[in-house]
mmCIF file of C-alpha atoms in Angstrom:
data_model
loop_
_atom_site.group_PDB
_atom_site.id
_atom_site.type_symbol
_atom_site.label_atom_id
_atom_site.label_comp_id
_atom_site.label_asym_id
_atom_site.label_seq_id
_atom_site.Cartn_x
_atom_site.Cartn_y
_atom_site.Cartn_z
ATOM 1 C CA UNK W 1 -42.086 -43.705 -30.331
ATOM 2 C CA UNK W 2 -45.458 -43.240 -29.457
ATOM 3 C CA UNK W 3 -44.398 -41.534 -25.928
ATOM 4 C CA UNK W 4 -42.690 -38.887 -28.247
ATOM 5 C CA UNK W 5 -46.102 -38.947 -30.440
ATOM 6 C CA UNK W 6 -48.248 -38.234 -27.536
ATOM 7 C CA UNK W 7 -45.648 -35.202 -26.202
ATOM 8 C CA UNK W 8 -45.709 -33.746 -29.459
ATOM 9 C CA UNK W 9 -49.400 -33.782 -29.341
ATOM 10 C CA UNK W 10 -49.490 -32.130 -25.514
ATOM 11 C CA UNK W 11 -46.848 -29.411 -26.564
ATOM 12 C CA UNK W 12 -49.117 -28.445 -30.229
ATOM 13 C CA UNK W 13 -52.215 -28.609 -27.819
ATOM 14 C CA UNK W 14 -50.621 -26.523 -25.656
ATOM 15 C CA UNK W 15 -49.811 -23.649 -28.183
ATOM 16 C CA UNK W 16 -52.831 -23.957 -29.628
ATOM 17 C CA UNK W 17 -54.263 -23.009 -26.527
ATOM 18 C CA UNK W 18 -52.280 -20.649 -25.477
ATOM 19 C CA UNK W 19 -52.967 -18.430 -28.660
ATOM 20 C CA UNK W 20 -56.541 -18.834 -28.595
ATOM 21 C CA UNK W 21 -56.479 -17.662 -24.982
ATOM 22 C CA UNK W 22 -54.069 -15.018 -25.102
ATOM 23 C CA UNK W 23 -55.425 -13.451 -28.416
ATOM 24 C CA UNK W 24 -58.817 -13.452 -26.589
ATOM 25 C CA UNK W 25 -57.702 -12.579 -22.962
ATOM 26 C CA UNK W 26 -60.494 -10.252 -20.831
ATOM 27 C CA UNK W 27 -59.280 -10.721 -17.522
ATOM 28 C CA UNK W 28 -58.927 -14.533 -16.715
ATOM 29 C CA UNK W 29 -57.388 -17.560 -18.074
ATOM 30 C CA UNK W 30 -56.110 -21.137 -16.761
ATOM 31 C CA UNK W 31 -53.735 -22.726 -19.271
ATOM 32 C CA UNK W 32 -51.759 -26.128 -18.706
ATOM 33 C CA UNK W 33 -48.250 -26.367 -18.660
ATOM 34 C CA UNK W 34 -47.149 -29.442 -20.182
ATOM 35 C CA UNK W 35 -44.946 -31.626 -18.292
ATOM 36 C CA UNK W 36 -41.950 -29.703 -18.278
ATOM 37 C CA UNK W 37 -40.112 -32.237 -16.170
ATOM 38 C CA UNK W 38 -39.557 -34.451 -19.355
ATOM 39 C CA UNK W 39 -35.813 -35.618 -19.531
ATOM 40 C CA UNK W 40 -35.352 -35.003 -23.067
ATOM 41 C CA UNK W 41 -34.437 -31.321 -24.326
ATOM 42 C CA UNK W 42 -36.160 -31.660 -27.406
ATOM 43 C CA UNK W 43 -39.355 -33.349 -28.588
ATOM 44 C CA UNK W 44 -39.625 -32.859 -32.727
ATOM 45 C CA UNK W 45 -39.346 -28.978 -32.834
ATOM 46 C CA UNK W 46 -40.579 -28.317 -28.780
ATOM 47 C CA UNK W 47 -37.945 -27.790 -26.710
ATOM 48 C CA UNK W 48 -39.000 -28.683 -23.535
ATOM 49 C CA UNK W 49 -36.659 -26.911 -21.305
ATOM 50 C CA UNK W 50 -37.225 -23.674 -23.189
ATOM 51 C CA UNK W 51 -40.833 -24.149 -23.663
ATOM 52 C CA UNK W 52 -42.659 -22.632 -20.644
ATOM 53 C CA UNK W 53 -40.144 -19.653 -20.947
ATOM 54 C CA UNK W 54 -41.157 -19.037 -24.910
ATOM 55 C CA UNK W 55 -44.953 -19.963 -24.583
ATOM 56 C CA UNK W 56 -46.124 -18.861 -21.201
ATOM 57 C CA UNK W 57 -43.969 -16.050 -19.745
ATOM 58 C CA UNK W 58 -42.988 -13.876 -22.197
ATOM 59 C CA UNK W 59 -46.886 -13.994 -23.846
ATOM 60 C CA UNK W 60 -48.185 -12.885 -20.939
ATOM 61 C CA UNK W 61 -50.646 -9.482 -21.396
ATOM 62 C CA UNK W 62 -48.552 -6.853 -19.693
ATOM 63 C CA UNK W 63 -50.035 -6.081 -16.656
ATOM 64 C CA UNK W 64 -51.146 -9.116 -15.768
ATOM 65 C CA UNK W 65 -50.564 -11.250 -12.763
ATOM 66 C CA UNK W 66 -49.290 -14.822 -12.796
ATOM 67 C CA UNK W 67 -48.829 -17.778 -10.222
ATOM 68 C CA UNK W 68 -47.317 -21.018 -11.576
ATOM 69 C CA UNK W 69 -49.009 -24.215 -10.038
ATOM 70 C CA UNK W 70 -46.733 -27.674 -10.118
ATOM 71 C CA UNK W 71 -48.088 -30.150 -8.004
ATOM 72 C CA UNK W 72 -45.179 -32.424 -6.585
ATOM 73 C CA UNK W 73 -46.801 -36.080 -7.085
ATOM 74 C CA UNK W 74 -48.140 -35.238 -10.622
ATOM 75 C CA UNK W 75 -45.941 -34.110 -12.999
ATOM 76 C CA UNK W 76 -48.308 -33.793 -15.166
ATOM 77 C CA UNK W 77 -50.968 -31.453 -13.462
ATOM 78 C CA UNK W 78 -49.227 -28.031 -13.857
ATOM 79 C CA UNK W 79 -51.072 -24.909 -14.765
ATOM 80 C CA UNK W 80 -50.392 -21.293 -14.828
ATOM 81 C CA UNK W 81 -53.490 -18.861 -14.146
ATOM 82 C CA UNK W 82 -52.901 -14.815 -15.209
ATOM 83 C CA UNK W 83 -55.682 -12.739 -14.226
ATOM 84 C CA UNK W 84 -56.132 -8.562 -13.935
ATOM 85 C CA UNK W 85 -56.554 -8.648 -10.477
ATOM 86 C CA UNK W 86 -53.837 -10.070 -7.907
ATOM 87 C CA UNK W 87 -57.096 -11.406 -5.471
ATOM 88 C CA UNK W 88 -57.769 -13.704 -7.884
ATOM 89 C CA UNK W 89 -54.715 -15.200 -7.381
ATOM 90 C CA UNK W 90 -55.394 -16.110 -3.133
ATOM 91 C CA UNK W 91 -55.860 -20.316 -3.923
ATOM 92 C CA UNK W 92 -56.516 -20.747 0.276
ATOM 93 C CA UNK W 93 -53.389 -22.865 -0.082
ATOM 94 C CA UNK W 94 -51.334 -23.412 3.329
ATOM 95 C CA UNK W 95 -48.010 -22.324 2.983
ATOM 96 C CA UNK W 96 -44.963 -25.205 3.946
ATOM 97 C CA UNK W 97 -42.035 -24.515 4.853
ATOM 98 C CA UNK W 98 -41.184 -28.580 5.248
ATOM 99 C CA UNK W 99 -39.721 -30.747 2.667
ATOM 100 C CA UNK W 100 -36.912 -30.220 -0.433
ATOM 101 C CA UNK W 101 -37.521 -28.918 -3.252
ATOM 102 C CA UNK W 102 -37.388 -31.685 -6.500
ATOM 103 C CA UNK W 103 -34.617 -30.985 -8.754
ATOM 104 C CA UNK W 104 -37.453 -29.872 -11.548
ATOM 105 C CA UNK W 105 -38.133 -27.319 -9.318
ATOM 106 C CA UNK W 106 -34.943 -26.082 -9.198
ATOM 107 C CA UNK W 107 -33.897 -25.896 -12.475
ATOM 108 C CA UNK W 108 -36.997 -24.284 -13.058
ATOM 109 C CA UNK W 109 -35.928 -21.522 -10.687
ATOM 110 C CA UNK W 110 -32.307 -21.285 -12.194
ATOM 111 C CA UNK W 111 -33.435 -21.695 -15.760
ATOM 112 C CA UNK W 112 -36.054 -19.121 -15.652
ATOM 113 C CA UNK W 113 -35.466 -16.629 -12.694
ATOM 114 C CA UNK W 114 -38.449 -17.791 -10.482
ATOM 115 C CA UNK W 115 -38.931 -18.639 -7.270
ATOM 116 C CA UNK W 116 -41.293 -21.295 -6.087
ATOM 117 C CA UNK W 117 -42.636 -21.766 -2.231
ATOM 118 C CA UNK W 118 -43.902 -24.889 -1.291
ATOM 119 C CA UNK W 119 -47.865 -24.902 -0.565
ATOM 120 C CA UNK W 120 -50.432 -27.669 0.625
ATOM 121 C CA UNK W 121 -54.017 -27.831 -0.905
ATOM 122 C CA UNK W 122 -56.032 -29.260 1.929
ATOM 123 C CA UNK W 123 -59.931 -29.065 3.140
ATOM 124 C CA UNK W 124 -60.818 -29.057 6.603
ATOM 125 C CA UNK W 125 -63.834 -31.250 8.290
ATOM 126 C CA UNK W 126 -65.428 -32.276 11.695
ATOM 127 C CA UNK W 127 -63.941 -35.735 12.460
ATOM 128 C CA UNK W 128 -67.161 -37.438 12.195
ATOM 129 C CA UNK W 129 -67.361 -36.527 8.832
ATOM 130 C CA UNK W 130 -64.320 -37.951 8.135
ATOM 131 C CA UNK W 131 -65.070 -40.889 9.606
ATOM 132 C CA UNK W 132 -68.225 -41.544 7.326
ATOM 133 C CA UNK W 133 -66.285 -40.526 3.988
ATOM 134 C CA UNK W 134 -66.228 -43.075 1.146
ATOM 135 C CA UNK W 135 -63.168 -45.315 0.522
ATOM 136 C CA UNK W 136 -62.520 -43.842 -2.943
ATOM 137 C CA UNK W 137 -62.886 -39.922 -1.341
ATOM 138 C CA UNK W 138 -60.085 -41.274 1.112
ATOM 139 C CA UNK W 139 -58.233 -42.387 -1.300
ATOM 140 C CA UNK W 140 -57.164 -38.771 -2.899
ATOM 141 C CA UNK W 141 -55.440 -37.818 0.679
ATOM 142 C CA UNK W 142 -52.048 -37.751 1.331
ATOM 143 C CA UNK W 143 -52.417 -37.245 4.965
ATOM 144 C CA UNK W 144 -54.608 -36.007 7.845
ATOM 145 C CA UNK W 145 -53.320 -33.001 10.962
ATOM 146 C CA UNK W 146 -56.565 -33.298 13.892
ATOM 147 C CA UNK W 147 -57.452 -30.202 15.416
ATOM 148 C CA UNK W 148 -59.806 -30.374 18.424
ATOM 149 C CA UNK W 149 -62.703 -31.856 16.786
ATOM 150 C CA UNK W 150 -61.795 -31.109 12.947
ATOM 151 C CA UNK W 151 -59.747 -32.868 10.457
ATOM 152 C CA UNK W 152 -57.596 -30.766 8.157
ATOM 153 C CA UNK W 153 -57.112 -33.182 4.702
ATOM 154 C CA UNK W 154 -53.987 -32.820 2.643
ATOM 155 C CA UNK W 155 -54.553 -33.843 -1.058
ATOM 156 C CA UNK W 156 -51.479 -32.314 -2.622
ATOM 157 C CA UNK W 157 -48.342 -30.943 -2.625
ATOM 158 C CA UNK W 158 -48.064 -28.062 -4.741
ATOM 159 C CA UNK W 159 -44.919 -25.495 -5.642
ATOM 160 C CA UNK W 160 -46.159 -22.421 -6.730
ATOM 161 C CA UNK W 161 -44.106 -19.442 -7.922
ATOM 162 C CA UNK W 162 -45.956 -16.157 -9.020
ATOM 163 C CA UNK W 163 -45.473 -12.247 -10.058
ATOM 164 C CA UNK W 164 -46.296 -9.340 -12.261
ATOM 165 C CA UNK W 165 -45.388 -9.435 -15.988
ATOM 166 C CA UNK W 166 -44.340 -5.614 -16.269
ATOM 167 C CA UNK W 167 -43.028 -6.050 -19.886
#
């Protein structure tokens, strides 16, 4: 019960949120996405599979741009940003062409008429730098690619999908 309890808190949060920001838009937001990769349909009143549809897409200021951000080993870490200009939007993420997508993701894609591309968030170093990095900093990378004298750090896996809410 008190997984259900804490859901139902994350989806109210959520809306809350969402109509604070969207009532008060000028340009920018970040909003979370709760975990839409719960495997119950319905949470007291939220319906999870139809909630990012209801709450996130079709509230969007016309006009506005969108990218959906779902990072593959944390469910729970997904965000959508909107912002006026489509710039805004360039996250310096390297774009993957490796790996399947996770059946979230695709239902996400049939269920909503989206289409995410895998990216990897990564920062780039000189080896020696590297070398002298704390434990615990090492401990947030999923992998390292050398490059001559540079290290390029993966931290996440992320599926992004965005667009232009014409409506």
């Amino acid at each position: 019960m008190g997984k259900i309890r804490g859901l139902k808190r994350k989806f109210g949060n959520s809306l809350r949120d969402y109509k604070a920001y969207l009532t008060h838009y000028n340009g920018y937001i970040e909003l979370y996405v709760p975990q839409v990769t719960y495997k119950e349909n319905t949470i007291h009143g939220y319906s999870a599979s139809k909630f990012l549809v209801k709450n996130t897409i079709k509230n969007m200021p016309s006009g506005a741009n969108y990218i959906y951000i779902f990072d593959e080993n944390n469910t729970l870490n997904n965000h959508v940003i909107i912002t006026n200009e489509k710039e805004e939007l360039n996250l310096g993420l390297i774009k993957d062409q490796n790996g399947t997508k996770p059946v979230y993701i695709k239902n996400l894609e049939k269920n909503y008429n989206l289409k995410f591309e895998r990216h990897l968030a990564s920062w780039e170093m000189k080896e020696i730098e590297y070398l002298h990095l704390e434990d615990e900093d090492k401990e947030d990378i999923l992998y390292i690619e050398k490059e001559d004298d540079k290290v390029i750090a993966i931290t996440n896996i992320l599926w992004t999908c965005s667009g232009f809410n014409d409506i």
